[in-house]
PDB file of C-alpha atoms in Angstrom:
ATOM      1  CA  UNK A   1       0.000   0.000   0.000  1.00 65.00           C
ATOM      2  CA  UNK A   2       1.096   3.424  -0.718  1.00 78.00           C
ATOM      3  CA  UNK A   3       1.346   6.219   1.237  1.00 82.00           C
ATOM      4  CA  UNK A   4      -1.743   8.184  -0.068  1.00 82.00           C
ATOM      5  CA  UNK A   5      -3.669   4.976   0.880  1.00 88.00           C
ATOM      6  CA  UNK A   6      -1.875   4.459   4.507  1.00 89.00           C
ATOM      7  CA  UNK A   7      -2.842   8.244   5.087  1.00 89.00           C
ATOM      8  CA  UNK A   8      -6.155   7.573   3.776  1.00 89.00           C
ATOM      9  CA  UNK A   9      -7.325   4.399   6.117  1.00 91.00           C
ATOM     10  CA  UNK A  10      -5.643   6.492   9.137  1.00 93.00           C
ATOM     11  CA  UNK A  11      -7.206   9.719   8.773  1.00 93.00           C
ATOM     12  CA  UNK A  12     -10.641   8.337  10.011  1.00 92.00           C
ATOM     13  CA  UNK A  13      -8.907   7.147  13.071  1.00 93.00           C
ATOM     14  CA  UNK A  14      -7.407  10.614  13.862  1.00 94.00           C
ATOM     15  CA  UNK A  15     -10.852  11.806  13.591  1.00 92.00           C
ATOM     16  CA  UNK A  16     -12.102   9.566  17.089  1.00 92.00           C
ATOM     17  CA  UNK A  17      -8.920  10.334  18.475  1.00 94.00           C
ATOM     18  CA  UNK A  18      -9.013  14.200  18.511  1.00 93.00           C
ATOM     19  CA  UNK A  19     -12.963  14.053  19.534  1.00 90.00           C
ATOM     20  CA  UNK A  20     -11.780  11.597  22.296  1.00 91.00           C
ATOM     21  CA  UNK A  21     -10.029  14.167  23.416  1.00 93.00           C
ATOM     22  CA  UNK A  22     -12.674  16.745  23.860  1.00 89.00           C
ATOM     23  CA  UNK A  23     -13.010  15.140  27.299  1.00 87.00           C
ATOM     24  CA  UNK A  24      -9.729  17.004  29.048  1.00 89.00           C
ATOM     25  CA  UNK A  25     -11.089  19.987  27.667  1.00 84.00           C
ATOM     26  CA  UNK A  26     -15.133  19.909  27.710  1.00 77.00           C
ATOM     27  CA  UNK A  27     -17.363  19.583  30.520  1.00 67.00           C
ATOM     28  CA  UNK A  28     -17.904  16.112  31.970  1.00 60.00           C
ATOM     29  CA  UNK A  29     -21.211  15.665  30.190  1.00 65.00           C
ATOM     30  CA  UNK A  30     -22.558  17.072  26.552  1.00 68.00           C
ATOM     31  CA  UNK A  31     -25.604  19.213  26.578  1.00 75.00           C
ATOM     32  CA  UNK A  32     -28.751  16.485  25.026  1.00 78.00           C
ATOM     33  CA  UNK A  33     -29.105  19.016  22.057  1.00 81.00           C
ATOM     34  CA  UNK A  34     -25.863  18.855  21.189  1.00 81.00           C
ATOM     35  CA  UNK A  35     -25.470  15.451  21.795  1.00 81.00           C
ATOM     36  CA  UNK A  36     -28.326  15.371  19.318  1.00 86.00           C
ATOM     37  CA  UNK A  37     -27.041  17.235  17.022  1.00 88.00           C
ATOM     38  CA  UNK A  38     -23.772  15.501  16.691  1.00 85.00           C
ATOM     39  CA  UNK A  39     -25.646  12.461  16.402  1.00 86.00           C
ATOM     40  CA  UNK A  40     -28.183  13.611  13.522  1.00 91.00           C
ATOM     41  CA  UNK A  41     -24.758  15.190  11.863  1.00 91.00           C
ATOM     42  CA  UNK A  42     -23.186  11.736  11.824  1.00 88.00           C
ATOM     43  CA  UNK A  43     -25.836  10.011  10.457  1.00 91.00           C
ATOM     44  CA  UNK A  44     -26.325  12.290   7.416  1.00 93.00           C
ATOM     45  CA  UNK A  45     -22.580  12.326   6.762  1.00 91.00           C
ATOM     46  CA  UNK A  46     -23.310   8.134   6.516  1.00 90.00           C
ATOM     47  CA  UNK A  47     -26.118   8.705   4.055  1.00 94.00           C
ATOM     48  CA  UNK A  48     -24.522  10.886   2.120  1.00 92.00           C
ATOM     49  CA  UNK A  49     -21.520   8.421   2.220  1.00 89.00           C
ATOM     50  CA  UNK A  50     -23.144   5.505   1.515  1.00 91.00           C
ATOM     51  CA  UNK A  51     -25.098   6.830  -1.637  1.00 92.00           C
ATOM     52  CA  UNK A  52     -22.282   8.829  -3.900  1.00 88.00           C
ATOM     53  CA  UNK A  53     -19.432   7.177  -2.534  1.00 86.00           C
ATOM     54  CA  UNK A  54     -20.443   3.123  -2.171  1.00 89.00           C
ATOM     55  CA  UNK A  55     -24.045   2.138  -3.566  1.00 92.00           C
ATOM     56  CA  UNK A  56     -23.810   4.475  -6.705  1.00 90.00           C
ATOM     57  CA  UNK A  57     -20.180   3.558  -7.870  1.00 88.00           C
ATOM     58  CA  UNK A  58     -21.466  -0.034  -7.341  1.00 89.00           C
ATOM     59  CA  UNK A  59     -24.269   0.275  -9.404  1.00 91.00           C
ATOM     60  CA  UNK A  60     -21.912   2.074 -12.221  1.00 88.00           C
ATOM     61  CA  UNK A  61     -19.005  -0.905 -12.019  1.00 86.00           C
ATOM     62  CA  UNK A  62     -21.434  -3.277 -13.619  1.00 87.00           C
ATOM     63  CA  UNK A  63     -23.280  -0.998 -15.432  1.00 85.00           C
ATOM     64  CA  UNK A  64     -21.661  -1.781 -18.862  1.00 79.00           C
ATOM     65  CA  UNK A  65     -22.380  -5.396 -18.290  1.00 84.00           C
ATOM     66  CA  UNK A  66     -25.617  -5.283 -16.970  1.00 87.00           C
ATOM     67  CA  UNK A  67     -27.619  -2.167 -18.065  1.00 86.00           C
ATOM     68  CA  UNK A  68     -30.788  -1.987 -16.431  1.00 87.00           C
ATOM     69  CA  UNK A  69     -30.066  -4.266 -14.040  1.00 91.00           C
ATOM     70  CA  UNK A  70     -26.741  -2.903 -12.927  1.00 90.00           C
ATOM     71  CA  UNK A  71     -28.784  -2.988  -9.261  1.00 92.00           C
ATOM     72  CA  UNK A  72     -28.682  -6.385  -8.399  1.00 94.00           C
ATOM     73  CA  UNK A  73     -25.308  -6.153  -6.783  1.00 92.00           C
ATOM     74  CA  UNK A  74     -26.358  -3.071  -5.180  1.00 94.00           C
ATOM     75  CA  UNK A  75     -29.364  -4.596  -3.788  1.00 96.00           C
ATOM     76  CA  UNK A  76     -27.527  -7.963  -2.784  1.00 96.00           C
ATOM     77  CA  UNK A  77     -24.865  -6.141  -1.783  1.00 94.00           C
ATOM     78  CA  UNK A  78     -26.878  -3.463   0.378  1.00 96.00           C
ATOM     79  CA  UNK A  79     -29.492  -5.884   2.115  1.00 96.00           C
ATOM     80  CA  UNK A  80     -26.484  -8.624   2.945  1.00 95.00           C
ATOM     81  CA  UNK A  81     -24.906  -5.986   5.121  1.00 92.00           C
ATOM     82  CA  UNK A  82     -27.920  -4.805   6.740  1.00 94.00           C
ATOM     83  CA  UNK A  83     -27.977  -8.857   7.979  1.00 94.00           C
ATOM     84  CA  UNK A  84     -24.427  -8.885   8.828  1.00 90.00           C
ATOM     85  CA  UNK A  85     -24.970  -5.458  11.273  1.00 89.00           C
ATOM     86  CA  UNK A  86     -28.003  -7.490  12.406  1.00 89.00           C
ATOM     87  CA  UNK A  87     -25.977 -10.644  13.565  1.00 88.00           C
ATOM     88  CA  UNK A  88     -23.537  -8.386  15.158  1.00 84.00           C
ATOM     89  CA  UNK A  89     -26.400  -6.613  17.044  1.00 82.00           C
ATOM     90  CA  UNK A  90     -27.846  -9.307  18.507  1.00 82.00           C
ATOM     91  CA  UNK A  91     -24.553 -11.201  19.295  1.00 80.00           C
ATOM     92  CA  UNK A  92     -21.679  -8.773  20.289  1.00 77.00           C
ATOM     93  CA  UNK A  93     -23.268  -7.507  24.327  1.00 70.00           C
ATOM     94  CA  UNK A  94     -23.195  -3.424  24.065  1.00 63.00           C
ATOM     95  CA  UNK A  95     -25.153  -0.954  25.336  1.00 63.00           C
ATOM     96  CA  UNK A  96     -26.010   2.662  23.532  1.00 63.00           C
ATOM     97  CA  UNK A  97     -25.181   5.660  25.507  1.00 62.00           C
ATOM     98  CA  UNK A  98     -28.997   6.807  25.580  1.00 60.00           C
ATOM     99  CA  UNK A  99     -30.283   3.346  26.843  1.00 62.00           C
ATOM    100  CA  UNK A 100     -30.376   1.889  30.199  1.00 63.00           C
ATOM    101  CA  UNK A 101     -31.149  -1.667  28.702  1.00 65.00           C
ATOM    102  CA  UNK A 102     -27.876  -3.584  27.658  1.00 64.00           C
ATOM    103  CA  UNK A 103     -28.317  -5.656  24.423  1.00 64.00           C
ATOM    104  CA  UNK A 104     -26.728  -8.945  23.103  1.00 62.00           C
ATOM    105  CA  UNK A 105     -25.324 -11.961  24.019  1.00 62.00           C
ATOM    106  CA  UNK A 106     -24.952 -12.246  27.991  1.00 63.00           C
ATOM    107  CA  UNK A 107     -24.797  -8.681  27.951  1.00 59.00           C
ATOM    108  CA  UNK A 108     -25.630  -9.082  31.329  1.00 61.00           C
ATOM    109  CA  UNK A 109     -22.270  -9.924  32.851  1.00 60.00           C
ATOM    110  CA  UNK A 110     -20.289  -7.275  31.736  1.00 63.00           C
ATOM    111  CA  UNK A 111     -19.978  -3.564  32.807  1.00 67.00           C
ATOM    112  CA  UNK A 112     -21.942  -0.807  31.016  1.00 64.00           C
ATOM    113  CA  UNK A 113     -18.679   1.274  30.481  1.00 66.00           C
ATOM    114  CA  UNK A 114     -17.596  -1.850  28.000  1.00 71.00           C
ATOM    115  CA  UNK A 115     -20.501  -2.227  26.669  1.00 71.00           C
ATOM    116  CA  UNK A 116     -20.641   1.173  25.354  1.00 69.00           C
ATOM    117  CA  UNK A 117     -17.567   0.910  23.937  1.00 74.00           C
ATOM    118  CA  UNK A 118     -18.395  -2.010  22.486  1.00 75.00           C
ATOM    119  CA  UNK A 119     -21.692  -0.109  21.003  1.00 74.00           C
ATOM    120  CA  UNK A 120     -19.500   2.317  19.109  1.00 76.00           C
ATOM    121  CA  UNK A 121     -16.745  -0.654  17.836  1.00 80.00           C
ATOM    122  CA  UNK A 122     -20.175  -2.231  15.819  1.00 80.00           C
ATOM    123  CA  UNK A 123     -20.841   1.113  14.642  1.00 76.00           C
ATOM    124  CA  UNK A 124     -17.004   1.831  13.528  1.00 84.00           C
ATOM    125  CA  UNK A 125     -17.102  -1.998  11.887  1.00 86.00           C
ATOM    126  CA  UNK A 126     -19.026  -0.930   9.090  1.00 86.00           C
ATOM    127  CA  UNK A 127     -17.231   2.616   8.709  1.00 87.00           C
ATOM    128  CA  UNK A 128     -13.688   0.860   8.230  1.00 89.00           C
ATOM    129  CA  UNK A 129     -15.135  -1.341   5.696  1.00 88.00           C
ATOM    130  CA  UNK A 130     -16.889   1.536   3.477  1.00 88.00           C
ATOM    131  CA  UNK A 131     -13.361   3.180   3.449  1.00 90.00           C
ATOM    132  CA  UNK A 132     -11.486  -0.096   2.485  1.00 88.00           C
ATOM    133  CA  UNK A 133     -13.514  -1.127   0.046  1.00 86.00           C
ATOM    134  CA  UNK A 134     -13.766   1.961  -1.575  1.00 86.00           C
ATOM    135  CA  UNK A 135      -9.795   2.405  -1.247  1.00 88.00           C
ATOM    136  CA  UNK A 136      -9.849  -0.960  -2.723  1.00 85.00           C
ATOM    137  CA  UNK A 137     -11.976   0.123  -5.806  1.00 81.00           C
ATOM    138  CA  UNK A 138      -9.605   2.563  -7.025  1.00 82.00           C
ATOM    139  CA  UNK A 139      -6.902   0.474  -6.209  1.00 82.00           C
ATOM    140  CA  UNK A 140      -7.722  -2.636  -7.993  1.00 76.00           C
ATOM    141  CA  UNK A 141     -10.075  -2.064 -10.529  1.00 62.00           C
ATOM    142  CA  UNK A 142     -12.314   0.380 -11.532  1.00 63.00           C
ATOM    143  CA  UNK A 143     -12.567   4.027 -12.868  1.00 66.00           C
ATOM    144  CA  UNK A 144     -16.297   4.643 -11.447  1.00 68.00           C
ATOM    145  CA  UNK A 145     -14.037   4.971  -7.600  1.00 73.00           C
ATOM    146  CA  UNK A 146     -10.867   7.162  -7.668  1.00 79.00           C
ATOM    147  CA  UNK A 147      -8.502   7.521  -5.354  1.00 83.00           C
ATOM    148  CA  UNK A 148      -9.568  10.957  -4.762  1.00 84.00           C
ATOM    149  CA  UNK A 149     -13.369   9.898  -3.944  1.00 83.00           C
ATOM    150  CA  UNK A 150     -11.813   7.374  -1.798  1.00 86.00           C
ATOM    151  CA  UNK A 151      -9.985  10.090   0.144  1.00 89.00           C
ATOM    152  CA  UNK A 152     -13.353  12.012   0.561  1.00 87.00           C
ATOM    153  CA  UNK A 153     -15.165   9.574   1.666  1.00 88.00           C
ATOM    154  CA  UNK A 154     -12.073   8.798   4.365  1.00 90.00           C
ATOM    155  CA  UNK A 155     -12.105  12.643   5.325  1.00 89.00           C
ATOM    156  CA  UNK A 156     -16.114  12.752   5.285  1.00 86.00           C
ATOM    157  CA  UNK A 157     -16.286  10.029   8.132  1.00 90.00           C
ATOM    158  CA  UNK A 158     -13.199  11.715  10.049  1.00 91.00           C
ATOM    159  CA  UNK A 159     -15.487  14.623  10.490  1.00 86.00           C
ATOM    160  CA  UNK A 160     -18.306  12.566  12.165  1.00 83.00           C
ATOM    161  CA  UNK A 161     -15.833  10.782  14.070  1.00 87.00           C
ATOM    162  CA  UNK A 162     -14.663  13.696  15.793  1.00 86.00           C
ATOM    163  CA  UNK A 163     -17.819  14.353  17.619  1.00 80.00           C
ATOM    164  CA  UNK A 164     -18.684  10.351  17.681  1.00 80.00           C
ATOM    165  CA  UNK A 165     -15.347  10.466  19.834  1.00 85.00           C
ATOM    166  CA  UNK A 166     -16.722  13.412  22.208  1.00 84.00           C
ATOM    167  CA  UNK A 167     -19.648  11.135  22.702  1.00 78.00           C
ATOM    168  CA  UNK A 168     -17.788   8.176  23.740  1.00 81.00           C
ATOM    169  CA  UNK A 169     -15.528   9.431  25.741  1.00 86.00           C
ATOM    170  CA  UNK A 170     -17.816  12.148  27.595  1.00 84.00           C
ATOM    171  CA  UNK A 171     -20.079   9.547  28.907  1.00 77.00           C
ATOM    172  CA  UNK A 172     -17.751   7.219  30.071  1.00 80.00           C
ATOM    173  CA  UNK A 173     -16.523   9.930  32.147  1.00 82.00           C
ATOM    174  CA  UNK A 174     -19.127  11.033  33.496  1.00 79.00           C
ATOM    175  CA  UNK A 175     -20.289   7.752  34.407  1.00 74.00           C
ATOM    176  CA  UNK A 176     -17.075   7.087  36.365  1.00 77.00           C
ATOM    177  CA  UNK A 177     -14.336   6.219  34.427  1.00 82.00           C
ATOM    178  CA  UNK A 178     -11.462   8.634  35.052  1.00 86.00           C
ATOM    179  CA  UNK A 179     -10.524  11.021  31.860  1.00 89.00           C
ATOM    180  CA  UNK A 180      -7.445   9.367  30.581  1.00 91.00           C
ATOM    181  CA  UNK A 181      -8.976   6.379  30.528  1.00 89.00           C
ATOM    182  CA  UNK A 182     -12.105   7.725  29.279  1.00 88.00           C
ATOM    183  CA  UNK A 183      -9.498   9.009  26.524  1.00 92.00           C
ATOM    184  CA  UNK A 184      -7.970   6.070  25.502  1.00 91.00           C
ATOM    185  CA  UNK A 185     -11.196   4.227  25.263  1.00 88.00           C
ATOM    186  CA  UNK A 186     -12.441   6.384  22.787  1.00 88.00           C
ATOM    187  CA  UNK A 187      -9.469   6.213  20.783  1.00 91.00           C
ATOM    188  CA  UNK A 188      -9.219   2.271  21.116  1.00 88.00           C
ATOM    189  CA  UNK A 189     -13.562   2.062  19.553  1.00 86.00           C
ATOM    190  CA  UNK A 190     -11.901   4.058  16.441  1.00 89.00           C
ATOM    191  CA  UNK A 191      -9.301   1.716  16.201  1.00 91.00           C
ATOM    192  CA  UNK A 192     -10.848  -0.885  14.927  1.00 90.00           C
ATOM    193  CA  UNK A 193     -11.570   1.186  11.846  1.00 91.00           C
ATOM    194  CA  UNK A 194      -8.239   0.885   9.865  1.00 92.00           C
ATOM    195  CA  UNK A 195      -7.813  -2.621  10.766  1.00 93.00           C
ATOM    196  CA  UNK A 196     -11.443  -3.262   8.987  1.00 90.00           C
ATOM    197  CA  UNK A 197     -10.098  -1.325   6.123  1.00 91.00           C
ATOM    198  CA  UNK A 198      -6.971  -2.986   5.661  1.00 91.00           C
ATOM    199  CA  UNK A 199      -8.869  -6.429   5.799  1.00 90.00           C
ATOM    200  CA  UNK A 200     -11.295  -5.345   3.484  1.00 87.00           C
ATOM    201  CA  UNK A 201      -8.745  -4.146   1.388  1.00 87.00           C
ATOM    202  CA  UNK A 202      -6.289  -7.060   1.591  1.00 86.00           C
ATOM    203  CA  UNK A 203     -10.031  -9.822   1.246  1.00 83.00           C
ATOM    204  CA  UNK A 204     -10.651  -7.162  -2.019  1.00 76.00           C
ATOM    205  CA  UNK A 205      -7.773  -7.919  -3.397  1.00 73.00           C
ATOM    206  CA  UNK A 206      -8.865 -11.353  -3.968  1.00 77.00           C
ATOM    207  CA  UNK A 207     -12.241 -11.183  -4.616  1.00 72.00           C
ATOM    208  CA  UNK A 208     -12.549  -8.587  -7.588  1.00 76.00           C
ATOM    209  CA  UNK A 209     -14.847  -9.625  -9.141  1.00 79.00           C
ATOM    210  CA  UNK A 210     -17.490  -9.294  -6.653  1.00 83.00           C
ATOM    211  CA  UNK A 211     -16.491  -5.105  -5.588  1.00 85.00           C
ATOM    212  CA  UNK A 212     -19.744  -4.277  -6.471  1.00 88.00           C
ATOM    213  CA  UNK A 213     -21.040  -6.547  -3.854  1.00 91.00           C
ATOM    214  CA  UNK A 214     -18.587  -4.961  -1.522  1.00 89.00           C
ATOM    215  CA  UNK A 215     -19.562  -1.291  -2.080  1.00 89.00           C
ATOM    216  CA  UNK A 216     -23.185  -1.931  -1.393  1.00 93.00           C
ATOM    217  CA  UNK A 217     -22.091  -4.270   1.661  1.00 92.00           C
ATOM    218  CA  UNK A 218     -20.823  -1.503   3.383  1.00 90.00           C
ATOM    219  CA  UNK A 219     -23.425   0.745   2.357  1.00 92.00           C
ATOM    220  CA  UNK A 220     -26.023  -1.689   3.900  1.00 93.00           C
ATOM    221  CA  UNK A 221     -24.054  -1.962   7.053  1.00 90.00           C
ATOM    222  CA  UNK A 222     -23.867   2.142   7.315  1.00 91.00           C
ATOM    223  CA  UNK A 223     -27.569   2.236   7.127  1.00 93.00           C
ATOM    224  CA  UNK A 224     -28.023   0.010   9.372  1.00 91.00           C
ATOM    225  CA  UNK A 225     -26.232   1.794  12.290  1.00 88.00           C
ATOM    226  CA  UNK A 226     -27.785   4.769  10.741  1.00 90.00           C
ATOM    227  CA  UNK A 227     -31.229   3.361  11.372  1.00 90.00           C
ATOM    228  CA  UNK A 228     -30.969   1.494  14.850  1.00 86.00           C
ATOM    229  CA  UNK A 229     -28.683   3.970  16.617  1.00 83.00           C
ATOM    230  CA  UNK A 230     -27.971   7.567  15.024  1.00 86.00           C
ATOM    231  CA  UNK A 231     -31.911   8.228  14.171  1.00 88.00           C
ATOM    232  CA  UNK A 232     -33.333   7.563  17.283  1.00 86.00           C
ATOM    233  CA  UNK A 233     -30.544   8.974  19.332  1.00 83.00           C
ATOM    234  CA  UNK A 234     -30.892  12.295  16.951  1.00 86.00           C
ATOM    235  CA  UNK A 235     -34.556  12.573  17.220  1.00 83.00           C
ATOM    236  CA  UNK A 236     -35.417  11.445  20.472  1.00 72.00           C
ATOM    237  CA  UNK A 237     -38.645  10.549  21.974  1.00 60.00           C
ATOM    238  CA  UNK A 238     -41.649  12.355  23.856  1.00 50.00           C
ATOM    239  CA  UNK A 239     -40.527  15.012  26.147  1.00 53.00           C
ATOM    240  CA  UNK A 240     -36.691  14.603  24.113  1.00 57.00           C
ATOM    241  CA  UNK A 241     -37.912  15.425  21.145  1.00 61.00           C
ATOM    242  CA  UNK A 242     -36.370  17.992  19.196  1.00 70.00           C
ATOM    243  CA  UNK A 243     -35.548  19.136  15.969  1.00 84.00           C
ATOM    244  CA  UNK A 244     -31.986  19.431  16.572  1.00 89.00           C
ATOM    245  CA  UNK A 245     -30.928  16.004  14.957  1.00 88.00           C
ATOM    246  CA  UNK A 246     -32.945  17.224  11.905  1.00 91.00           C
ATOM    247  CA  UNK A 247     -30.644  20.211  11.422  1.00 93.00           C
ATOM    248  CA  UNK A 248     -27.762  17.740  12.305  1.00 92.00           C
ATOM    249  CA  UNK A 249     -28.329  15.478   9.467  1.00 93.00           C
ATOM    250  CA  UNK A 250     -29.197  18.001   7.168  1.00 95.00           C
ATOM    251  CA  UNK A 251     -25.842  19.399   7.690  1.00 94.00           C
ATOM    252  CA  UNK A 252     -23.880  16.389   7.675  1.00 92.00           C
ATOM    253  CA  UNK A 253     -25.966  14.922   4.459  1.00 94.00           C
ATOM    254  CA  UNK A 254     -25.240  17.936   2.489  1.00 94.00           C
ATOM    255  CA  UNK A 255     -21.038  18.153   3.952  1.00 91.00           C
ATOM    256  CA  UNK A 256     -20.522  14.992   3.055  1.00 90.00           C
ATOM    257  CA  UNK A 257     -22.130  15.082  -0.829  1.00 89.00           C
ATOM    258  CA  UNK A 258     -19.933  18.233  -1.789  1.00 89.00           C
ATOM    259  CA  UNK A 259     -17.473  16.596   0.095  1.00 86.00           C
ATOM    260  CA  UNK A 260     -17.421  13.769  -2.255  1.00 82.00           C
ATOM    261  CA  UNK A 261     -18.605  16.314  -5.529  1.00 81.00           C
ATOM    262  CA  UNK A 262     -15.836  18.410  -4.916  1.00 80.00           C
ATOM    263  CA  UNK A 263     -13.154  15.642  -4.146  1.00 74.00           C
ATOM    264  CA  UNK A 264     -14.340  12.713  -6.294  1.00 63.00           C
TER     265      UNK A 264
END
């Protein structure tokens, strides 16, 4: 790998790091709105992602071949990864930072600081992977994915990462663990992004003939976290509600797409 590409799958991770680090210099808790906010900003930034960076270039790798139904990948592709996220869900024991019920496997015998790092590793899983796989589309063999689109998408998700890290490590420190550690947690749930990406890449490398699949994978496992987690954290419910995580996503959705316009 080259260093454009090494730069690329680490910039992500920088993004979690620095908003990890928010919590030596914020108060020990976020404001809900903002929390919100950052939330419904992350999940448009995913949207936006998945569409012009993952399901669209999927859809326009095969679209020589396959004409009017260059969606089949896509589709495949896209609901595949909404089942993977689902296995992960139900098996891996986490617990969301806005819920007082844990969830998965005998999530019950573990401690709710873990768990809610483990809540933001499932949602970085699928994060790493969009960013490999579109890394290795330009790397291996296509022209609809460029290394500069690749690159956008990489800095697009570094920007929702830096708040994503504030909200990890915030909580946790506030709910007891002290700030360093609080700190290094949030920079260890971002870590598992560039080691998704490399495996993607390195499993891409291989399996060429089935990128299409790939693109849409991730794009199904984005939406998925985008659905089950960002949305209802964003939008809240009854008293919570707020339109807040509306304005969030509105902003993210439309950073991200001249993000990936302007870059790609």
């Amino acid at each position: 790998m080259n260093k454009d590409v090494i730069l690329g799958l680490l910039v992500p991770f920088l993004g979690t790091s620095l908003g990890s680090a928010m919590v030596f210099v914020m108060r020990d808790e976020l404001n809900e709105k903002v929390q919100k906010g950052l939330s419904g900003f992350a999940a448009g930034v995913m949207v936006a992602a998945s569409i012009w960076s993952l399901l669209i270039p999927s859809m326009d790798m095969v679209d020589e071949k396959m004409g009017n139904m260059s969606w089949v990948p896509a589709v495949i592709g896209f609901l595949i990864g909404i089942l993977f996220l689902l296995l992960l869900d139900n098996v891996i024991p986490h617990q969301h930072i806005d819920s007082d019920a844990p969830e998965g496997h005998n999530s019950e015998n573990m401690r709710r600081t873990t768990m809610m790092v483990l809540a933001v590793v499932i949602h970085n899983i699928p994060e790493g992977m969009a960013v490999g796989v579109s890394y290795a589309g330009a790397l291996y063999g296509t022209e609809s994915v460029s290394l500069a689109s690749a690159f956008a998408l990489a800095v697009g998700i570094a920007i929702q990462n830096f708040p994503e890290g504030a909200i990890i490590s915030m909580p946790l420190n506030a709910a007891g663990m002290n700030k360093v550690k609080s700190f290094w947690a949030g920079v260890g749930s971002g870590a598992v992004e560039p080691i998704a990406a490399v495996i993607t890449i390195l499993l891409s490398q291989i399996m060429i003939p089935i990128l299409p699949y790939l693109l849409s994978f991730a794009a199904g496992a984005m939406f998925y976290v985008v659905v089950e987690e960002l949305i209802p954290e964003a939008t809240g419910e009854g008293e919570s509600h707020t339109n807040i995580g509306t304005l969030g996503f509105s902003a993210g959705f439309v950073i991200m797409m001249i993000l990936d316009v302007m870059l790609g």
